[in-house]
PDB file of C-alpha atoms in Angstrom:
ATOM      1  CA  MET A   1      59.658 105.093  60.618  1.00  0.00           C
ATOM      2  CA  LEU A   2      59.275 105.827  64.196  1.00  0.00           C
ATOM      3  CA  LEU A   3      61.057 109.219  64.439  1.00  0.00           C
ATOM      4  CA  GLN A   4      62.142 111.552  61.701  1.00  0.00           C
ATOM      5  CA  LEU A   5      63.939 114.949  62.134  1.00  0.00           C
ATOM      6  CA  ASN A   6      64.235 116.795  58.822  1.00  0.00           C
ATOM      7  CA  ASP A   7      66.427 119.773  58.486  1.00  0.00           C
ATOM      8  CA  VAL A   8      65.919 120.818  62.108  1.00  0.00           C
ATOM      9  CA  LYS A   9      67.189 124.293  63.129  1.00  0.00           C
ATOM     10  CA  LEU A  10      67.747 125.127  66.683  1.00  0.00           C
ATOM     11  CA  GLY A  11      68.870 128.115  68.675  1.00  0.00           C
ATOM     12  CA  TYR A  12      67.664 131.216  70.362  1.00  0.00           C
ATOM     13  CA  PRO A  13      67.095 134.989  69.711  1.00  0.00           C
ATOM     14  CA  GLN A  14      70.140 137.045  70.628  1.00  0.00           C
ATOM     15  CA  GLY A  15      69.804 140.840  70.579  1.00  0.00           C
ATOM     16  CA  ASN A  16      68.580 141.789  67.208  1.00  0.00           C
ATOM     17  CA  GLY A  17      69.904 138.629  65.648  1.00  0.00           C
ATOM     18  CA  PHE A  18      69.690 134.837  66.258  1.00  0.00           C
ATOM     19  CA  LYS A  19      72.385 132.486  67.948  1.00  0.00           C
ATOM     20  CA  THR A  20      72.230 129.147  65.815  1.00  0.00           C
ATOM     21  CA  ILE A  21      73.040 125.973  67.900  1.00  0.00           C
ATOM     22  CA  ILE A  22      72.020 123.372  65.349  1.00  0.00           C
ATOM     23  CA  GLU A  23      71.662 123.864  61.642  1.00  0.00           C
ATOM     24  CA  ALA A  24      69.806 121.546  59.266  1.00  0.00           C
ATOM     25  CA  PHE A  25      70.128 118.483  61.329  1.00  0.00           C
ATOM     26  CA  SER A  26      68.355 115.366  60.080  1.00  0.00           C
ATOM     27  CA  MET A  27      67.990 111.728  61.503  1.00  0.00           C
ATOM     28  CA  HIS A  28      65.705 108.841  61.034  1.00  0.00           C
ATOM     29  CA  LEU A  29      65.092 106.083  63.619  1.00  0.00           C
ATOM     30  CA  ALA A  30      63.247 102.824  63.043  1.00  0.00           C
ATOM     31  CA  ARG A  31      60.950 101.057  65.627  1.00  0.00           C
ATOM     32  CA  GLY A  32      62.935  98.853  67.879  1.00  0.00           C
ATOM     33  CA  GLU A  33      66.305 100.523  67.014  1.00  0.00           C
ATOM     34  CA  ASN A  34      68.618 102.660  69.152  1.00  0.00           C
ATOM     35  CA  ALA A  35      70.551 105.794  68.082  1.00  0.00           C
ATOM     36  CA  CYS A  36      73.261 107.908  69.729  1.00  0.00           C
ATOM     37  CA  LEU A  37      74.158 111.635  69.559  1.00  0.00           C
ATOM     38  CA  LEU A  38      77.918 111.820  70.169  1.00  0.00           C
ATOM     39  CA  GLY A  39      79.663 115.020  70.778  1.00  0.00           C
ATOM     40  CA  SER A  40      81.757 117.255  73.119  1.00  0.00           C
ATOM     41  CA  SER A  41      80.088 119.474  75.836  1.00  0.00           C
ATOM     42  CA  GLY A  42      78.283 122.400  74.356  1.00  0.00           C
ATOM     43  CA  CYS A  43      77.943 120.844  70.812  1.00  0.00           C
ATOM     44  CA  GLY A  44      74.123 120.969  70.954  1.00  0.00           C
ATOM     45  CA  LYS A  45      73.357 117.333  71.312  1.00  0.00           C
ATOM     46  CA  THR A  46      71.227 117.758  74.424  1.00  0.00           C
ATOM     47  CA  THR A  47      69.281 120.661  72.721  1.00  0.00           C
ATOM     48  CA  ILE A  48      68.382 118.165  70.046  1.00  0.00           C
ATOM     49  CA  LEU A  49      67.159 115.681  72.611  1.00  0.00           C
ATOM     50  CA  ARG A  50      65.106 118.656  74.369  1.00  0.00           C
ATOM     51  CA  ALA A  51      63.630 119.463  70.989  1.00  0.00           C
ATOM     52  CA  ILE A  52      62.491 115.912  70.473  1.00  0.00           C
ATOM     53  CA  ALA A  53      61.022 115.901  74.030  1.00  0.00           C
ATOM     54  CA  GLY A  54      59.028 119.110  73.447  1.00  0.00           C
ATOM     55  CA  PHE A  55      61.129 121.446  75.604  1.00  0.00           C
ATOM     56  CA  GLU A  56      62.733 123.387  72.693  1.00  0.00           C
ATOM     57  CA  PRO A  57      61.102 125.239  69.846  1.00  0.00           C
ATOM     58  CA  LEU A  58      62.233 124.685  66.164  1.00  0.00           C
ATOM     59  CA  TYR A  59      63.347 127.513  64.025  1.00  0.00           C
ATOM     60  CA  GLY A  60      63.385 125.331  60.896  1.00  0.00           C
ATOM     61  CA  GLY A  61      62.529 121.794  59.713  1.00  0.00           C
ATOM     62  CA  GLU A  62      60.131 119.479  61.553  1.00  0.00           C
ATOM     63  CA  ILE A  63      60.087 116.378  63.746  1.00  0.00           C
ATOM     64  CA  LEU A  64      57.786 113.457  63.261  1.00  0.00           C
ATOM     65  CA  LEU A  65      56.800 110.815  65.487  1.00  0.00           C
ATOM     66  CA  ASP A  66      54.930 107.785  64.125  1.00  0.00           C
ATOM     67  CA  GLY A  67      54.255 109.839  60.944  1.00  0.00           C
ATOM     68  CA  ASP A  68      52.628 112.694  62.806  1.00  0.00           C
ATOM     69  CA  ILE A  69      54.302 116.252  63.037  1.00  0.00           C
ATOM     70  CA  ILE A  70      55.026 116.884  66.593  1.00  0.00           C
ATOM     71  CA  ALA A  71      57.066 120.055  65.995  1.00  0.00           C
ATOM     72  CA  LYS A  72      57.876 122.681  63.260  1.00  0.00           C
ATOM     73  CA  THR A  73      58.333 126.369  63.163  1.00  0.00           C
ATOM     74  CA  GLY A  74      55.552 127.915  65.194  1.00  0.00           C
ATOM     75  CA  TYR A  75      54.086 124.574  66.321  1.00  0.00           C
ATOM     76  CA  MET A  76      54.786 122.212  69.256  1.00  0.00           C
ATOM     77  CA  VAL A  77      52.801 119.248  70.581  1.00  0.00           C
ATOM     78  CA  PRO A  78      53.158 119.604  74.375  1.00  0.00           C
ATOM     79  CA  PRO A  79      55.749 117.320  76.015  1.00  0.00           C
ATOM     80  CA  GLU A  80      53.048 115.281  77.973  1.00  0.00           C
ATOM     81  CA  GLN A  81      51.270 114.456  74.769  1.00  0.00           C
ATOM     82  CA  ARG A  82      54.135 113.091  73.034  1.00  0.00           C
ATOM     83  CA  HIS A  83      54.440 109.667  74.882  1.00  0.00           C
ATOM     84  CA  ILE A  84      58.131 110.117  75.306  1.00  0.00           C
ATOM     85  CA  GLY A  85      60.226 108.800  78.284  1.00  0.00           C
ATOM     86  CA  MET A  86      63.448 110.495  79.584  1.00  0.00           C
ATOM     87  CA  MET A  87      66.247 109.439  81.685  1.00  0.00           C
ATOM     88  CA  PHE A  88      68.599 112.075  83.123  1.00  0.00           C
ATOM     89  CA  GLN A  89      72.352 112.325  84.220  1.00  0.00           C
ATOM     90  CA  ASP A  90      71.371 112.947  87.849  1.00  0.00           C
ATOM     91  CA  TYR A  91      68.682 110.162  88.125  1.00  0.00           C
ATOM     92  CA  ALA A  92      65.955 112.633  89.230  1.00  0.00           C
ATOM     93  CA  LEU A  93      64.429 110.101  91.567  1.00  0.00           C
ATOM     94  CA  PHE A  94      62.141 111.378  94.377  1.00  0.00           C
ATOM     95  CA  PRO A  95      64.016 111.017  97.654  1.00  0.00           C
ATOM     96  CA  HIS A  96      60.922 110.753  99.753  1.00  0.00           C
ATOM     97  CA  LEU A  97      59.270 108.010  97.683  1.00  0.00           C
ATOM     98  CA  THR A  98      60.280 104.315  97.856  1.00  0.00           C
ATOM     99  CA  VAL A  99      61.583 102.532  94.940  1.00  0.00           C
ATOM    100  CA  ALA A 100      58.188 101.098  94.131  1.00  0.00           C
ATOM    101  CA  GLN A 101      56.518 104.401  94.445  1.00  0.00           C
ATOM    102  CA  ASN A 102      59.160 106.125  92.069  1.00  0.00           C
ATOM    103  CA  ILE A 103      58.550 103.383  89.361  1.00  0.00           C
ATOM    104  CA  ALA A 104      54.780 103.802  89.759  1.00  0.00           C
ATOM    105  CA  PHE A 105      54.835 107.574  89.575  1.00  0.00           C
ATOM    106  CA  GLY A 106      53.678 107.862  85.935  1.00  0.00           C
ATOM    107  CA  LEU A 107      51.117 105.021  86.308  1.00  0.00           C
ATOM    108  CA  HIS A 108      48.459 107.012  88.490  1.00  0.00           C
ATOM    109  CA  HIS A 109      45.889 106.781  85.791  1.00  0.00           C
ATOM    110  CA  LEU A 110      45.808 102.862  85.905  1.00  0.00           C
ATOM    111  CA  PRO A 111      43.775 100.689  88.283  1.00  0.00           C
ATOM    112  CA  LYS A 112      45.664  99.857  91.544  1.00  0.00           C
ATOM    113  CA  ALA A 113      45.886  96.298  90.749  1.00  0.00           C
ATOM    114  CA  GLN A 114      47.600  97.126  87.408  1.00  0.00           C
ATOM    115  CA  ILE A 115      50.019  99.498  88.937  1.00  0.00           C
ATOM    116  CA  LYS A 116      51.124  96.875  91.343  1.00  0.00           C
ATOM    117  CA  GLN A 117      51.566  94.277  88.702  1.00  0.00           C
ATOM    118  CA  THR A 118      53.352  96.865  86.440  1.00  0.00           C
ATOM    119  CA  THR A 119      55.702  97.828  89.270  1.00  0.00           C
ATOM    120  CA  HIS A 120      56.550  94.180  90.205  1.00  0.00           C
ATOM    121  CA  GLU A 121      57.328  93.385  86.506  1.00  0.00           C
ATOM    122  CA  MET A 122      59.796  96.442  86.361  1.00  0.00           C
ATOM    123  CA  LEU A 123      61.534  95.588  89.514  1.00  0.00           C
ATOM    124  CA  THR A 124      62.071  92.021  88.293  1.00  0.00           C
ATOM    125  CA  LEU A 125      63.217  93.395  84.917  1.00  0.00           C
ATOM    126  CA  ILE A 126      65.844  95.726  86.303  1.00  0.00           C
ATOM    127  CA  GLY A 127      67.029  92.960  88.679  1.00  0.00           C
ATOM    128  CA  LEU A 128      65.903  94.659  91.877  1.00  0.00           C
ATOM    129  CA  PRO A 129      62.891  92.576  92.982  1.00  0.00           C
ATOM    130  CA  GLY A 130      63.726  92.810  96.790  1.00  0.00           C
ATOM    131  CA  TYR A 131      64.098  96.671  96.769  1.00  0.00           C
ATOM    132  CA  ALA A 132      60.453  97.781  96.483  1.00  0.00           C
ATOM    133  CA  LYS A 133      60.494  99.371  99.882  1.00  0.00           C
ATOM    134  CA  SER A 134      64.072 100.910  99.831  1.00  0.00           C
ATOM    135  CA  TYR A 135      64.681 104.562  99.388  1.00  0.00           C
ATOM    136  CA  PRO A 136      66.907 106.055  96.546  1.00  0.00           C
ATOM    137  CA  HIS A 137      69.603 106.951  99.193  1.00  0.00           C
ATOM    138  CA  GLU A 138      69.921 103.307 100.120  1.00  0.00           C
ATOM    139  CA  LEU A 139      70.939 102.362  96.632  1.00  0.00           C
ATOM    140  CA  SER A 140      74.130 102.607  94.679  1.00  0.00           C
ATOM    141  CA  GLY A 141      74.463 104.766  91.728  1.00  0.00           C
ATOM    142  CA  GLY A 142      73.914 101.893  89.246  1.00  0.00           C
ATOM    143  CA  GLN A 143      70.806 100.773  91.118  1.00  0.00           C
ATOM    144  CA  GLN A 144      69.346 104.267  91.165  1.00  0.00           C
ATOM    145  CA  GLN A 145      69.895 104.570  87.367  1.00  0.00           C
ATOM    146  CA  ARG A 146      68.173 101.098  86.837  1.00  0.00           C
ATOM    147  CA  VAL A 147      65.161 102.539  89.021  1.00  0.00           C
ATOM    148  CA  ALA A 148      65.096 105.746  86.760  1.00  0.00           C
ATOM    149  CA  LEU A 149      65.069 103.518  83.711  1.00  0.00           C
ATOM    150  CA  ALA A 150      62.181 101.447  85.122  1.00  0.00           C
ATOM    151  CA  ARG A 151      60.303 104.661  85.997  1.00  0.00           C
ATOM    152  CA  ALA A 152      60.836 105.846  82.451  1.00  0.00           C
ATOM    153  CA  ILE A 153      59.661 102.790  80.643  1.00  0.00           C
ATOM    154  CA  ALA A 154      56.836 101.757  82.907  1.00  0.00           C
ATOM    155  CA  PRO A 155      54.156 103.933  81.128  1.00  0.00           C
ATOM    156  CA  GLU A 156      55.165 102.129  77.819  1.00  0.00           C
ATOM    157  CA  PRO A 157      56.395 105.287  75.874  1.00  0.00           C
ATOM    158  CA  LYS A 158      56.817 105.293  72.100  1.00  0.00           C
ATOM    159  CA  LEU A 159      60.529 106.415  72.525  1.00  0.00           C
ATOM    160  CA  LEU A 160      63.004 106.893  75.234  1.00  0.00           C
ATOM    161  CA  LEU A 161      65.438 109.700  75.495  1.00  0.00           C
ATOM    162  CA  LEU A 162      68.521 109.233  77.662  1.00  0.00           C
ATOM    163  CA  ASP A 163      70.580 112.342  78.437  1.00  0.00           C
ATOM    164  CA  GLU A 164      74.082 111.216  79.472  1.00  0.00           C
ATOM    165  CA  PRO A 165      72.619 108.857  82.136  1.00  0.00           C
ATOM    166  CA  PHE A 166      75.739 106.846  82.807  1.00  0.00           C
ATOM    167  CA  SER A 167      78.277 109.941  83.189  1.00  0.00           C
ATOM    168  CA  ASN A 168      78.075 109.893  87.067  1.00  0.00           C
ATOM    169  CA  LEU A 169      79.073 106.298  87.277  1.00  0.00           C
ATOM    170  CA  ASP A 170      82.525 104.695  87.387  1.00  0.00           C
ATOM    171  CA  VAL A 171      84.028 103.341  84.002  1.00  0.00           C
ATOM    172  CA  ASP A 172      83.249  99.524  84.766  1.00  0.00           C
ATOM    173  CA  THR A 173      79.750 100.263  86.037  1.00  0.00           C
ATOM    174  CA  ARG A 174      79.067 102.659  83.067  1.00  0.00           C
ATOM    175  CA  GLU A 175      79.748 100.095  80.420  1.00  0.00           C
ATOM    176  CA  LYS A 176      78.076  97.238  82.310  1.00  0.00           C
ATOM    177  CA  LEU A 177      74.957  99.298  82.787  1.00  0.00           C
ATOM    178  CA  ALA A 178      74.834 100.615  79.150  1.00  0.00           C
ATOM    179  CA  THR A 179      74.774  96.888  77.936  1.00  0.00           C
ATOM    180  CA  GLU A 180      72.071  96.080  80.576  1.00  0.00           C
ATOM    181  CA  VAL A 181      69.877  99.015  79.495  1.00  0.00           C
ATOM    182  CA  CYS A 182      70.277  97.790  75.833  1.00  0.00           C
ATOM    183  CA  ASP A 183      69.055  94.345  76.812  1.00  0.00           C
ATOM    184  CA  ILE A 184      66.179  95.686  78.761  1.00  0.00           C
ATOM    185  CA  LEU A 185      65.300  97.965  75.849  1.00  0.00           C
ATOM    186  CA  LYS A 186      65.440  94.962  73.433  1.00  0.00           C
ATOM    187  CA  ASP A 187      63.254  92.888  75.844  1.00  0.00           C
ATOM    188  CA  LYS A 188      60.630  95.657  75.804  1.00  0.00           C
ATOM    189  CA  GLN A 189      61.002  96.357  71.967  1.00  0.00           C
ATOM    190  CA  LEU A 190      61.432  99.928  72.808  1.00  0.00           C
ATOM    191  CA  SER A 191      63.534 102.504  70.726  1.00  0.00           C
ATOM    192  CA  ALA A 192      65.862 104.908  72.299  1.00  0.00           C
ATOM    193  CA  ILE A 193      68.260 107.815  71.672  1.00  0.00           C
ATOM    194  CA  LEU A 194      71.304 108.182  73.980  1.00  0.00           C
ATOM    195  CA  VAL A 195      73.265 111.526  74.341  1.00  0.00           C
ATOM    196  CA  THR A 196      76.938 110.996  75.370  1.00  0.00           C
ATOM    197  CA  HIS A 197      80.330 112.264  74.914  1.00  0.00           C
ATOM    198  CA  ASN A 198      81.865 108.797  75.344  1.00  0.00           C
ATOM    199  CA  ARG A 199      82.736 106.887  72.166  1.00  0.00           C
ATOM    200  CA  ALA A 200      82.950 103.421  73.971  1.00  0.00           C
ATOM    201  CA  GLU A 201      79.505 103.966  75.658  1.00  0.00           C
ATOM    202  CA  ALA A 202      78.019 104.978  72.191  1.00  0.00           C
ATOM    203  CA  ASP A 203      79.422 101.939  70.498  1.00  0.00           C
ATOM    204  CA  VAL A 204      77.995  99.650  73.241  1.00  0.00           C
ATOM    205  CA  PHE A 205      74.450 101.336  72.945  1.00  0.00           C
ATOM    206  CA  ALA A 206      73.821 101.878  69.156  1.00  0.00           C
ATOM    207  CA  LYS A 207      74.977 101.217  65.723  1.00  0.00           C
ATOM    208  CA  GLN A 208      73.354 104.425  64.448  1.00  0.00           C
ATOM    209  CA  ILE A 209      75.808 107.092  65.870  1.00  0.00           C
ATOM    210  CA  TYR A 210      75.206 110.846  64.909  1.00  0.00           C
ATOM    211  CA  HIS A 211      78.430 112.942  65.453  1.00  0.00           C
ATOM    212  CA  ILE A 212      77.104 116.513  66.576  1.00  0.00           C
ATOM    213  CA  GLY A 213      79.328 119.474  66.085  1.00  0.00           C
ATOM    214  CA  GLU A 214      81.675 117.873  63.589  1.00  0.00           C
ATOM    215  CA  ILE A 215      81.735 118.462  59.849  1.00  0.00           C
TER     216      ILE A 215
END
């Protein structure tokens, strides 16, 4: 099993008490599979994603990645040591860097020749081989999100987390890109978790859907 969340409790101290956001949430994700956290705004789905990434402490339960505990009460493996990639709603591309430089951002530890080869492979994979020297502002929203995907998977993470990455796109582009992302993940044999409030998007992306904030 690639990822396991066992009875995870999330929240924050509030005055003399505690505000619970997520209570006893569990999920399992096998290697090569996708899952979706589906729910309305404020239900806690992004908080779960942040906990998996290493940005939220646990107040109960545990998270395991590849069989190793990466989080439990009082213990957190730092985000940079988890080998987890992330895609965000606002693309989060560096405006002063070219498309190629954005994709190569997480590859600085590799030899230059390997960085160049990986960047070229990523550009081909996302269908933008002629855009290496373009800047983010010269791309459409869908193209920017493809670049964000390439940057996230270029370092070959164990797991990819997607926080409502298609919500700023129009409906047609949203579903088309969701399908394309699934195909790319399948090609790379990479597992992913998508956070969304859109049921159609969830159905396109994953068979394994967790409804957050519902009994």
